Amino acid sequence: MKFFICCRISVAVFQEIGDEKALHLIQDELNRPTLKKIEQLKRPKSYWECVTSDVAGPMYRSKEFNGFLFDSSRNIELKSHDLLEKPLQGKKQFARRPFIGFFKAKRFDFVVVSVHLKATGLDNEDLSRLQVRHYPWFTRTLFGLPVVSPTGNP
């Protein structure tokens, strides 16, 4: 079963990358395996590409990045990517800036969004509050709509 799943993945998202070169090391290993397990899982003719974001946020004693890893041999193309801008005013909405990738697979365009939300605590006690606060802001910002508060006020 593991082999089947690994061979079906075409796009992967990575968060909390501590070194902007780390994803390139994974890409290189997938394209030219040196580890026996990776060699066994490699799909013939697969070719992996990756992109790492600009700094998405702080990390203890470092900076944090996001990334996309995708199999271009499956006709997947990354058209563009960017980090969502920080709000000019008001409270920070996310723990890290969301990373957005605009992809094309043959004639199908799709968007992949990597969102790093604030931890909810041990018992998810903050989950509903965080969903109400962040989800409308994020979707409106993503699609260029006016941002309103959960109460409906701008």
Short mmCIF file of C-alpha atoms in Angstrom, two decimals:
data_model
loop_
_atom_site.label_atom_id
_atom_site.label_comp_id
_atom_site.label_asym_id
_atom_site.label_seq_id
_atom_site.Cartn_x
_atom_site.Cartn_y
_atom_site.Cartn_z
CA MET A 1 0.00 0.00 0.00
CA LYS A 2 2.80 2.47 0.78
CA PHE A 3 4.28 2.02 -2.69
CA PHE A 4 0.94 2.80 -4.32
CA ILE A 5 0.50 6.01 -2.32
CA CYS A 6 4.04 7.22 -2.99
CA CYS A 7 3.67 6.68 -6.71
CA ARG A 8 0.40 8.64 -6.81
CA ILE A 9 1.63 11.85 -5.19
CA SER A 10 2.26 14.58 -7.74
CA VAL A 11 2.26 17.76 -5.61
CA ALA A 12 3.45 18.09 -2.01
CA VAL A 13 3.46 21.11 0.29
CA PHE A 14 6.10 21.69 2.97
CA GLN A 15 5.94 24.06 5.94
CA GLU A 16 8.42 25.07 8.61
CA ILE A 17 11.44 24.56 6.36
CA GLY A 18 14.45 25.80 8.34
CA ASP A 19 16.89 26.03 5.42
CA GLU A 20 15.89 27.35 2.01
CA LYS A 21 18.10 24.71 0.33
CA ALA A 22 16.51 21.72 2.13
CA LEU A 23 13.74 21.14 -0.38
CA HIS A 24 16.29 21.08 -3.21
CA LEU A 25 18.08 18.23 -1.41
CA ILE A 26 14.83 16.25 -1.34
CA GLN A 27 14.26 17.05 -5.01
CA ASP A 28 17.75 15.83 -5.90
CA GLU A 29 17.25 12.60 -3.95
CA LEU A 30 13.94 11.91 -5.70
CA ASN A 31 15.44 12.55 -9.14
CA ARG A 32 18.76 10.74 -8.55
CA PRO A 33 18.21 8.35 -5.62
CA THR A 34 21.13 7.37 -3.43
CA LEU A 35 18.96 5.79 -0.71
CA LYS A 36 17.74 2.26 -1.41
CA LYS A 37 14.14 2.92 -0.24
CA ILE A 38 13.80 5.97 -2.49
CA GLU A 39 15.23 4.02 -5.39
CA GLN A 40 12.58 1.32 -4.84
CA LEU A 41 9.77 3.89 -4.73
CA LYS A 42 10.91 5.98 -7.70
CA ARG A 43 8.51 5.99 -10.58
CA PRO A 44 10.28 5.54 -13.94
CA LYS A 45 10.61 8.79 -15.87
CA SER A 46 9.45 10.93 -12.94
CA TYR A 47 11.13 14.30 -12.64
CA TRP A 48 10.60 16.41 -9.54
CA GLU A 49 10.88 20.18 -9.35
CA CYS A 50 10.54 22.44 -6.33
CA VAL A 51 10.21 26.02 -5.27
CA THR A 52 10.89 27.56 -1.87
CA SER A 53 9.16 30.73 -0.68
CA ASP A 54 10.73 33.88 0.57
CA VAL A 55 10.87 34.09 4.37
CA ALA A 56 7.39 33.16 5.64
CA GLY A 57 8.07 33.98 9.28
CA PRO A 58 10.51 33.67 12.14
CA MET A 59 11.74 30.38 13.52
CA TYR A 60 13.76 29.90 16.68
CA ARG A 61 17.24 31.26 15.81
CA SER A 62 16.40 31.15 12.12
CA LYS A 63 13.87 31.96 9.42
CA GLU A 64 11.07 29.76 8.17
CA PHE A 65 10.18 28.94 4.56
CA ASN A 66 7.38 27.09 2.75
CA GLY A 67 7.73 25.06 -0.40
CA PHE A 68 6.09 23.08 -3.16
CA LEU A 69 7.49 19.87 -4.62
CA PHE A 70 5.85 18.59 -7.80
CA ASP A 71 6.36 15.92 -10.46
CA SER A 72 6.70 17.80 -13.76
CA SER A 73 6.80 14.51 -15.71
CA ARG A 74 3.06 14.30 -15.03
CA ASN A 75 2.53 17.52 -17.00
CA ILE A 76 2.28 19.63 -13.85
CA GLU A 77 3.61 23.12 -14.25
CA LEU A 78 3.98 25.84 -11.63
CA LYS A 79 2.78 29.06 -13.29
CA SER A 80 3.47 31.40 -10.36
CA HIS A 81 3.79 31.48 -6.58
CA ASP A 82 3.92 34.03 -3.81
CA LEU A 83 3.44 34.63 -0.12
CA LEU A 84 0.24 36.41 0.85
CA GLU A 85 1.03 39.96 1.90
CA LYS A 86 0.86 40.95 5.55
CA PRO A 87 -2.02 43.30 6.41
CA LEU A 88 -0.92 46.93 6.53
CA GLN A 89 -3.05 47.55 9.59
CA GLY A 90 -4.66 45.48 12.26
CA LYS A 91 -3.86 42.16 13.82
CA LYS A 92 -1.74 39.49 12.17
CA GLN A 93 -4.14 36.86 10.79
CA PHE A 94 -1.86 33.82 10.51
CA ALA A 95 1.08 32.32 12.39
CA ARG A 96 3.04 32.42 9.11
CA ARG A 97 2.27 34.05 5.76
CA PRO A 98 0.24 31.70 3.51
CA PHE A 99 2.10 30.42 0.43
CA ILE A 100 0.07 30.24 -2.78
CA GLY A 101 0.98 28.27 -5.90
CA PHE A 102 -0.84 28.53 -9.23
CA PHE A 103 -0.44 25.24 -11.09
CA LYS A 104 -1.48 23.85 -14.45
CA ALA A 105 -1.89 20.14 -15.24
CA LYS A 106 -2.54 19.74 -18.96
CA ARG A 107 -5.64 21.96 -19.44
CA PHE A 108 -6.61 22.05 -15.74
CA ASP A 109 -5.61 25.11 -13.70
CA PHE A 110 -5.57 24.77 -9.92
CA VAL A 111 -4.39 26.64 -6.84
CA VAL A 112 -2.60 25.14 -3.84
CA VAL A 113 -2.54 27.20 -0.65
CA SER A 114 -0.35 26.37 2.32
CA VAL A 115 -1.79 27.94 5.47
CA HIS A 116 -0.07 27.67 8.84
CA LEU A 117 -2.68 28.40 11.51
CA LYS A 118 -2.01 29.11 15.15
CA ALA A 119 -2.05 25.99 17.32
CA THR A 120 -5.40 25.41 19.00
CA GLY A 121 -4.21 24.01 22.31
CA LEU A 122 -4.39 20.51 23.72
CA ASP A 123 -8.17 20.09 23.55
CA ASN A 124 -8.88 22.21 20.44
CA GLU A 125 -10.66 24.70 22.69
CA ASP A 126 -9.80 27.59 20.32
CA LEU A 127 -10.69 25.82 17.07
CA SER A 128 -14.12 27.32 16.39
CA ARG A 129 -12.96 30.81 17.39
CA LEU A 130 -9.95 30.60 15.07
CA GLN A 131 -12.03 29.29 12.16
CA VAL A 132 -14.54 32.13 12.51
CA ARG A 133 -11.78 34.72 12.73
CA HIS A 134 -9.43 33.54 9.97
CA TYR A 135 -11.41 31.71 7.30
CA PRO A 136 -13.52 34.65 5.99
CA TRP A 137 -10.49 36.96 6.01
CA PHE A 138 -8.39 34.47 4.10
CA THR A 139 -10.95 33.66 1.39
CA ARG A 140 -11.82 37.30 0.82
CA THR A 141 -8.15 38.29 0.61
CA LEU A 142 -7.35 35.42 -1.74
CA PHE A 143 -10.11 36.39 -4.16
CA GLY A 144 -9.62 40.16 -3.86
CA LEU A 145 -12.89 40.88 -2.05
CA PRO A 146 -13.31 43.51 0.66
CA VAL A 147 -12.28 42.18 4.05
CA VAL A 148 -14.99 42.30 6.71
CA SER A 149 -14.97 41.25 10.33
CA PRO A 150 -16.96 38.22 11.59
CA THR A 151 -19.67 40.70 12.67
CA GLY A 152 -20.01 41.94 9.08
CA ASN A 153 -18.30 45.30 9.62
CA PRO A 154 -15.39 46.39 7.37
#
